Short mmCIF file of C-alpha atoms in Angstrom, two decimals:
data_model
loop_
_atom_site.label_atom_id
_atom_site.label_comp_id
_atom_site.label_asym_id
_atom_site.label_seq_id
_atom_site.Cartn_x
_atom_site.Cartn_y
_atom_site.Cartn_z
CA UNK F 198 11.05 16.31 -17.99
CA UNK F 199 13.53 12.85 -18.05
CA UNK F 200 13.35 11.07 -21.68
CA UNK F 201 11.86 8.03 -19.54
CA UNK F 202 9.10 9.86 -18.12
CA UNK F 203 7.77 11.33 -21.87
CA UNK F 204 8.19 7.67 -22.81
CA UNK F 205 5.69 6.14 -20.77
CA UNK F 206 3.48 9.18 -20.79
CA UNK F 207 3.20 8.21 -24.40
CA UNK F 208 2.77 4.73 -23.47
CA UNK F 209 -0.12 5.57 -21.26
CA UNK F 210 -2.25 7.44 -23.86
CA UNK F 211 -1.68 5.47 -26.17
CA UNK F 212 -2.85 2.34 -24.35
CA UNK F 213 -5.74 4.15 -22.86
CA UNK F 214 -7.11 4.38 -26.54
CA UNK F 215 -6.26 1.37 -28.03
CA UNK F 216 -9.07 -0.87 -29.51
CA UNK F 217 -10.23 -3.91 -26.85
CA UNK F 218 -9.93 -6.76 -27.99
CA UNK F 219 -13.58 -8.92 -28.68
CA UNK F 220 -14.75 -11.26 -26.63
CA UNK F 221 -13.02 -10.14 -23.22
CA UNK F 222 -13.48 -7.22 -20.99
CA UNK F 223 -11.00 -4.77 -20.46
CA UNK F 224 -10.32 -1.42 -18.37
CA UNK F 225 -7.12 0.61 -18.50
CA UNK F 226 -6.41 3.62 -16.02
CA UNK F 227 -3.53 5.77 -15.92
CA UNK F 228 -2.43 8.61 -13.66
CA UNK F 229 0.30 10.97 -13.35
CA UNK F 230 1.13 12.63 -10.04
CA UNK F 231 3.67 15.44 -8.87
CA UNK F 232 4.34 16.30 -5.58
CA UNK F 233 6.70 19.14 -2.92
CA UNK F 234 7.51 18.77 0.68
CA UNK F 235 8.50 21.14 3.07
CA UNK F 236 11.07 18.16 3.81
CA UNK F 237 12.86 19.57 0.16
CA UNK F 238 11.65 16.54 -1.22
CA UNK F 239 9.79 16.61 -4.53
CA UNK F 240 8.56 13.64 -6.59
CA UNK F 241 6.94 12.58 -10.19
CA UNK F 242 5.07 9.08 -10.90
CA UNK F 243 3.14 8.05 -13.58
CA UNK F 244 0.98 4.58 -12.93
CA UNK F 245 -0.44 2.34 -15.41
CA UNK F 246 -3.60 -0.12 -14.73
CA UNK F 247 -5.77 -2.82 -16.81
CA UNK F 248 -8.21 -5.06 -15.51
CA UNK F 249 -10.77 -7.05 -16.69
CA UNK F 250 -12.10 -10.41 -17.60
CA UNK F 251 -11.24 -13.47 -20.04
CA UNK F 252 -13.42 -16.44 -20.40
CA UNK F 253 -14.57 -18.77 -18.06
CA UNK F 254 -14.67 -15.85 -15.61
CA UNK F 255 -10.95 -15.27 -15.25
CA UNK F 256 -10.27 -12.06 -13.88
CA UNK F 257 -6.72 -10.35 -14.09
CA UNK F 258 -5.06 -7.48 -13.16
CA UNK F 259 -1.66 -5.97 -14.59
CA UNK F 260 -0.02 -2.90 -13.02
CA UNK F 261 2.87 -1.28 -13.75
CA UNK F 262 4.27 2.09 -12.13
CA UNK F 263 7.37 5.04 -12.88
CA UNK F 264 8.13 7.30 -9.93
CA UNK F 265 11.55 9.15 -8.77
CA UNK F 266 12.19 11.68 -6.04
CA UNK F 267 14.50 13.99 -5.11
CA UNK F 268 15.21 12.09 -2.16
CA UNK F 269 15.32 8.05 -1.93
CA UNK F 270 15.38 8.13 1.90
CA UNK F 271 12.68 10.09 2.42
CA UNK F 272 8.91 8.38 2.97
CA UNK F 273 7.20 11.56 1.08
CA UNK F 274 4.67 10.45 -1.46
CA UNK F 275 5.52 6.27 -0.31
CA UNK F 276 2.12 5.65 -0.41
CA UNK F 277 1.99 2.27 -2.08
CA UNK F 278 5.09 2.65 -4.93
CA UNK F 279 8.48 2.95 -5.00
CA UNK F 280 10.85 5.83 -6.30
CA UNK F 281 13.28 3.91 -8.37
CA UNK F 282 13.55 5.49 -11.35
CA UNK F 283 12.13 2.76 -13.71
CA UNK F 284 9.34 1.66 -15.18
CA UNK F 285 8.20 -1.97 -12.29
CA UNK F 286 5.65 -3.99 -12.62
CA UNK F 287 3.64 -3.81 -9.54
CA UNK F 288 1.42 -6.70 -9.55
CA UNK F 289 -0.08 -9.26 -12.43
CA UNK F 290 -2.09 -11.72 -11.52
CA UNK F 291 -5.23 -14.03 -12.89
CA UNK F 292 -8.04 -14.90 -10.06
CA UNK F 293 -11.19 -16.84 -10.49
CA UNK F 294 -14.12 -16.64 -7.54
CA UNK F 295 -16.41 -19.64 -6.75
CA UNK F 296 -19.85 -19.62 -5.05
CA UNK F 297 -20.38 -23.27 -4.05
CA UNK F 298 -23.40 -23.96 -1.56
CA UNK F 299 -23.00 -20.65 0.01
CA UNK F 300 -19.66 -21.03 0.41
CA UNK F 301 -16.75 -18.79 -1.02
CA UNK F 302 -13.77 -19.80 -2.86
CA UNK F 303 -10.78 -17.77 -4.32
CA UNK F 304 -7.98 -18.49 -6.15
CA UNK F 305 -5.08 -16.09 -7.22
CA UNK F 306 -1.75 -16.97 -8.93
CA UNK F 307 0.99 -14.45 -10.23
CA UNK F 308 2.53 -10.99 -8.87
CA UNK F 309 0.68 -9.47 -6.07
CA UNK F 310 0.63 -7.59 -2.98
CA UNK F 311 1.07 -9.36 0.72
CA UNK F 312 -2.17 -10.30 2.02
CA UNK F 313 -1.20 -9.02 4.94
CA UNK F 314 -4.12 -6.55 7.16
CA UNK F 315 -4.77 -3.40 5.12
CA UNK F 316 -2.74 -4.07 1.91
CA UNK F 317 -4.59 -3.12 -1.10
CA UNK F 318 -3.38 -0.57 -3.47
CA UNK F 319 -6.05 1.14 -3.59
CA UNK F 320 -5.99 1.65 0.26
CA UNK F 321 -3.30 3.66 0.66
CA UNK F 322 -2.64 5.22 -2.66
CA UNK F 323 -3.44 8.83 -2.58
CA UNK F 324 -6.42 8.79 -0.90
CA UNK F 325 -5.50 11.88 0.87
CA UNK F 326 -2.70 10.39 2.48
CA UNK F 327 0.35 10.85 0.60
CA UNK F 328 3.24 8.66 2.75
CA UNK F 329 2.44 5.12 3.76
CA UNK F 330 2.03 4.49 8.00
CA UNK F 331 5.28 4.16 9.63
CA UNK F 332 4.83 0.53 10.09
CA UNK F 333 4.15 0.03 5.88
CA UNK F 334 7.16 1.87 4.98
CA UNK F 335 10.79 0.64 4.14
CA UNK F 336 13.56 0.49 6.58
CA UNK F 337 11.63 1.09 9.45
CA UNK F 338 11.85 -2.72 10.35
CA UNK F 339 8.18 -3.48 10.10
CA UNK F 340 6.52 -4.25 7.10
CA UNK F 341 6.26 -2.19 3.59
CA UNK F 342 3.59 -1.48 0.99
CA UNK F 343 5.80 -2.42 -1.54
CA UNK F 344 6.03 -6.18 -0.59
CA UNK F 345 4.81 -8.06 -3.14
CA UNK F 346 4.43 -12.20 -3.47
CA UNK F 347 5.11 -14.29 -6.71
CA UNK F 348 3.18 -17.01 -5.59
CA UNK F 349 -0.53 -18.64 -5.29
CA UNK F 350 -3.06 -17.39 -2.87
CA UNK F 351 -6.50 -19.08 -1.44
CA UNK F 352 -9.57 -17.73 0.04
CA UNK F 353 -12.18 -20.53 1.89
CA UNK F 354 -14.76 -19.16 4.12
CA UNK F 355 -18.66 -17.81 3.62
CA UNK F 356 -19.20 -14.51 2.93
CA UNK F 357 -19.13 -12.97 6.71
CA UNK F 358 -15.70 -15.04 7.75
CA UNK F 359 -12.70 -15.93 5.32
CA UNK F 360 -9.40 -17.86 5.60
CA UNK F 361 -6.61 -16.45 3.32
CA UNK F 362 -3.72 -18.13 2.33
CA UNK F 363 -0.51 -17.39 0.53
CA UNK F 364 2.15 -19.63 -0.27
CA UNK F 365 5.34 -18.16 -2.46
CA UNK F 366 8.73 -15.95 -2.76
CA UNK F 367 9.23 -12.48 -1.97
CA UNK F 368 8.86 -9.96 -5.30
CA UNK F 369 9.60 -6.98 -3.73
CA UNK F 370 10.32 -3.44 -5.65
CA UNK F 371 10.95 -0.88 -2.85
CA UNK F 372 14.31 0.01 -1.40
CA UNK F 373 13.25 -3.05 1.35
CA UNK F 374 13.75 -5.92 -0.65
CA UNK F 375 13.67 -9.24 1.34
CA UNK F 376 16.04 -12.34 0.60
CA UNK F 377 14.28 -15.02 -1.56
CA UNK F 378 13.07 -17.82 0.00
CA UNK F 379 9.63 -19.26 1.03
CA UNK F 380 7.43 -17.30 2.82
CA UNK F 381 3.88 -17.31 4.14
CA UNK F 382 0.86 -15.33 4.72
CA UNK F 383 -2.32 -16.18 6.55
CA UNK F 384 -5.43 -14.13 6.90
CA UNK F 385 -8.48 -14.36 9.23
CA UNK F 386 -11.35 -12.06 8.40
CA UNK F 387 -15.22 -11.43 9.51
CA UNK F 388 -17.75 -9.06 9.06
CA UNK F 389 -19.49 -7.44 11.57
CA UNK F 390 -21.79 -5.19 10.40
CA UNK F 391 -20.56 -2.32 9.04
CA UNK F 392 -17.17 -3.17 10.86
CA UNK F 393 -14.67 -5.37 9.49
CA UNK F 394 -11.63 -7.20 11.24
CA UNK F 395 -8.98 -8.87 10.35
CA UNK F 396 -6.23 -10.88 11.83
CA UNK F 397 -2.95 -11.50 10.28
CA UNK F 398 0.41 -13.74 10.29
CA UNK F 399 3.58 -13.23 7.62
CA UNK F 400 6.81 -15.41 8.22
CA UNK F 401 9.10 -14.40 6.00
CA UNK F 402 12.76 -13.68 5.42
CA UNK F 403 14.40 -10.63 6.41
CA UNK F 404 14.97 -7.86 3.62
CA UNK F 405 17.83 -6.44 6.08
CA UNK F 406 21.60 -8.46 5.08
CA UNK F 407 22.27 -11.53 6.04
CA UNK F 408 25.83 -10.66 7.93
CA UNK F 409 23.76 -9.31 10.95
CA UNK F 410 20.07 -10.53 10.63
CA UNK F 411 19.45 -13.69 11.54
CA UNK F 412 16.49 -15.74 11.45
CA UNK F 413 13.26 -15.22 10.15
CA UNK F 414 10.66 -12.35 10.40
CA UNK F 415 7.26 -12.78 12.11
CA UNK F 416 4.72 -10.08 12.31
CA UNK F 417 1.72 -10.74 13.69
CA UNK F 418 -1.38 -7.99 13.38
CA UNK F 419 -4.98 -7.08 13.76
CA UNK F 420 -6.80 -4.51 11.11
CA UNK F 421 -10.12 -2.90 11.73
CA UNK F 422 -12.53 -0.80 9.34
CA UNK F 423 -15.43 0.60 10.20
CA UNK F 424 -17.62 2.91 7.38
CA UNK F 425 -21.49 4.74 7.77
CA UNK F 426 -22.72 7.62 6.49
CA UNK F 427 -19.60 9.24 4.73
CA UNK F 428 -17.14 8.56 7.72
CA UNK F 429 -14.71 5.73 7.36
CA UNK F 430 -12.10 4.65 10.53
CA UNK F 431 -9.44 2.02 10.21
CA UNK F 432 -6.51 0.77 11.78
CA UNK F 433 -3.64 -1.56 12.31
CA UNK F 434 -1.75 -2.80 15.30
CA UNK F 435 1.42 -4.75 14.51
CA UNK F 436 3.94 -6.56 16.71
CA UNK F 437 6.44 -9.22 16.29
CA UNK F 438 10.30 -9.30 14.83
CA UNK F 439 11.93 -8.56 11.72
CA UNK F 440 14.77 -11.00 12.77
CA UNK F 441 16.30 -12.80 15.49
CA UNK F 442 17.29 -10.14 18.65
CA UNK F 443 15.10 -7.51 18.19
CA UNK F 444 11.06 -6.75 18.25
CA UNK F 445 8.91 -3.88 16.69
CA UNK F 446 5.16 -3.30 17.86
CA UNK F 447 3.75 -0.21 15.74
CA UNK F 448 0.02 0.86 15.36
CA UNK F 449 -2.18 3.61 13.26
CA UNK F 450 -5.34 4.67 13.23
CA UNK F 451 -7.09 7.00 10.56
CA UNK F 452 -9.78 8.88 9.59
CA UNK F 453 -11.64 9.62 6.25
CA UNK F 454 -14.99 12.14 6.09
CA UNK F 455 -17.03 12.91 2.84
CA UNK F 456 -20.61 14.27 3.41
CA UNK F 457 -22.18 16.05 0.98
CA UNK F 458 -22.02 18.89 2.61
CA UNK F 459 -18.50 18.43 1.98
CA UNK F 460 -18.67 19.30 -0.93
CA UNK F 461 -15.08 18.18 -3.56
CA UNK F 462 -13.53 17.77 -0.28
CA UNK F 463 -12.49 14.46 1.80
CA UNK F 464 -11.02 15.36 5.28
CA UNK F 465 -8.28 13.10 6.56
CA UNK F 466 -6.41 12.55 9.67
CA UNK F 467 -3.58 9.81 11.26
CA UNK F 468 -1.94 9.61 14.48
CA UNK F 469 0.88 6.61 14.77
CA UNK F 470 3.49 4.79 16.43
CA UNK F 471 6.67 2.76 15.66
CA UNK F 472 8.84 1.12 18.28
CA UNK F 473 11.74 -0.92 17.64
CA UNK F 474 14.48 -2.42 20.30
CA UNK F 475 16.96 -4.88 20.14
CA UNK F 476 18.98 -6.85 22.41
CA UNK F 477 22.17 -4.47 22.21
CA UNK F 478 20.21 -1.31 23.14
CA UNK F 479 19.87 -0.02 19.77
CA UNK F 480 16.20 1.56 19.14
CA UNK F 481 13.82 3.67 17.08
CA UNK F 482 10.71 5.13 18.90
CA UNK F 483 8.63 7.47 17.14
CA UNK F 484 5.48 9.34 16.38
CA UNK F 485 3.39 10.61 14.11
CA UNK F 486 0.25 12.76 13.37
CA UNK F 487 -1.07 13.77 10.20
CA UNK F 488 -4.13 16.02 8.96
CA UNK F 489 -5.39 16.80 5.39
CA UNK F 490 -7.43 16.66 3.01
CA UNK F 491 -8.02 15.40 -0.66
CA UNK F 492 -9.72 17.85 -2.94
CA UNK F 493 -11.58 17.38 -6.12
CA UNK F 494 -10.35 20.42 -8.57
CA UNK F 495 -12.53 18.63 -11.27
CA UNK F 496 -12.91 15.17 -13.73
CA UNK F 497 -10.08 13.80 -13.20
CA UNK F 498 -7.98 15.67 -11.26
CA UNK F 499 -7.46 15.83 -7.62
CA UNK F 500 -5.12 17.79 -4.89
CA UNK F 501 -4.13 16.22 -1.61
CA UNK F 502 -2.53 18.17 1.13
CA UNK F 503 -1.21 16.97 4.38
CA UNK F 504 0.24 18.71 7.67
CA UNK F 505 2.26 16.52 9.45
CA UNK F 506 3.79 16.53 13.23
CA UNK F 507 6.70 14.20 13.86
CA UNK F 508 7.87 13.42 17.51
CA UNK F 509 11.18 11.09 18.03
CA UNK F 510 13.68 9.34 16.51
CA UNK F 511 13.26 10.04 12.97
CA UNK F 512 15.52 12.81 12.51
CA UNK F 513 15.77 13.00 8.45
CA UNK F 514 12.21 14.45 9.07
CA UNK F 515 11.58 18.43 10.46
CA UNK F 516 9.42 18.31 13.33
CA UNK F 517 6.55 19.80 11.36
CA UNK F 518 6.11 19.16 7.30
CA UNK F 519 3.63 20.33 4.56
CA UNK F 520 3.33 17.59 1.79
CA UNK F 521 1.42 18.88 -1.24
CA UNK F 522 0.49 16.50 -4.09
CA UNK F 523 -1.69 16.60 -7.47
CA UNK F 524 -3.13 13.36 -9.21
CA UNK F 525 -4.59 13.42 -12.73
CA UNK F 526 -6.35 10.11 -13.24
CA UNK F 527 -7.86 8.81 -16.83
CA UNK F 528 -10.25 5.65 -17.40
CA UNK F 529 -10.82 4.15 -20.70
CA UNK F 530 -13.60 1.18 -20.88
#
């Protein structure tokens, strides 16, 4: 094991039993996870998490994250952090929530993820799958999971239909890191049921240099999420440019299923699409399907498995993969 990676081990247990502090309220988490492909990739990451409360209802959130692989080009394990080789911090931010008349209001300054259609961490970090959808993932001139804004962000609506919107300068840790600048984020979402949708905008800046890619990028999508009984489906559909002379349109749509009959065991299951053209001819079109399954081994510990089928243009990738991955997760009140 690297010197770095017994560092913050150390740095995680000893934070998880540290005395709180009175008169705030504070949660730490921490989690270690290895992982092998069939793709001869093979990958470590520790993660870091405290949340809480301060006074006058003042929430905040501080995350910080090690990971390295075997294999920087490879998406393997790109759920929602990158494999730099360094201890990031992912996202810090304060947030307060206001009920006024029935109304809702939200405010968020600091480090935090794009608001743009499914984009929590917590969505796409090892929940069974263990690489982000083709349209989240660096270089594949979409978006990524590892955008992140330093910036303000505000939320106006009533509780079935909100307006998001975030104002600031890219903050990105991945390999795709975009130019600074300005950039912009706005979010429609309603509930319908046990179905919510979302619509999204992001102008930005490209993260691709600035000898070839002109312009801005626009990416326009629509998210969907639908849960009952155990079963959840979601989705995203994506189109626009990530600069001047070219256009990518992308979609996925997944699968989650815990009954209780299940047992330890959530089933999973993806099928995507990327496609990607420019003016001089050059293109990447390809697909993607993935089953799996994330098992419960017990407290605190977890297995994920994935089979995965690839179909086009994405040739660092065998046509059919096994990605194996084990999370051990601790919480500390």
């Amino acid at each position: 094991m690297r010197p770095n990676t017994v560092v913050l081990l150390v740095a995680v247990t000893c934070t998880l039993n540290a005395h709180v502090a009175r008169g705030q309220s504070i949660t730490t988490e921490g989690s270690i996870t290895a992982g092998t492909s069939s793709d001869e990739v093979s990958a470590v990451a520790t993660q870091l998490r405290a949340f809480g409360e301060v006074p006058d209802h003042i929430r905040y959130y501080v995350e910080t994250a090690w990971a390295t692989s075997s294999d920087d080009n490879s998406d393997a394990f790109g759920a929602a952090y990158p494999y730099r080789d360094r201890v990031q911090v992912i996202e810090a931010y304060g947030e307060r929530m206001f009920l006024p008349g029935g109304t809702v209001v939200g405010a968020r300054a600091g480090r935090y993820r794009t608001p743009f259609g499914i984009s929590s961490g917590s969505d796409h970090a090892y929940t069974g799958f263990l690489r982000a959808p083709l349209i989240r993932y660096d270089g594949y001139f979409a978006l990524s999971n590892n955008f992140l804004e330093h910036g303000a962000d505000l939320l106006v609506g009533v509780p079935r239909f909100t307006v998001e919107a975030s104002l600031g300068a890219p903050a990105d840790v991945g390999s795709a890191v975009r130019r600074s600048g300005l950039d912009s984020v706005v979010r429609l979402q309603s509930v319908f049921g046990p179905a919510i949708v979302g619509v999204s905008h992001i102008r930005t800046l490209p993260y691709q240099p600035a000898s070839f890619a002109f312009g801005h990028t626009d990416f326009t999508g629509i998210d969907v999420r639908w849960m009952r009984d155990g079963v959840q489906f979601r989705g995203e559909w994506i189109t626009g440019r990530p600069f001047n002379g070219t256009t990518t349109d992308g979609w996925y749509a997944d699968v989650m299923v815990h009954r209780v009959a299940m047992g330890p065991v959530t089933a999973v299951a993806r099928v995507e699409q990327l496609d990607y053209d420019t003016t001089t001819g050059l293109a990447l079109h390809t697909k993607r399907q993935t089953i799996g399954a994330r098992i419960r081994l017990f407290e605190g510990l977890s297995a994920q498995v994935n089979v995965l089928h690839h179909k086009g243009q994405l040739d660092q990738y065998r046509q059919a993969t096994i990605d194996v991955g084990v999370t051990y997760s601790v919480r500390h009140r």
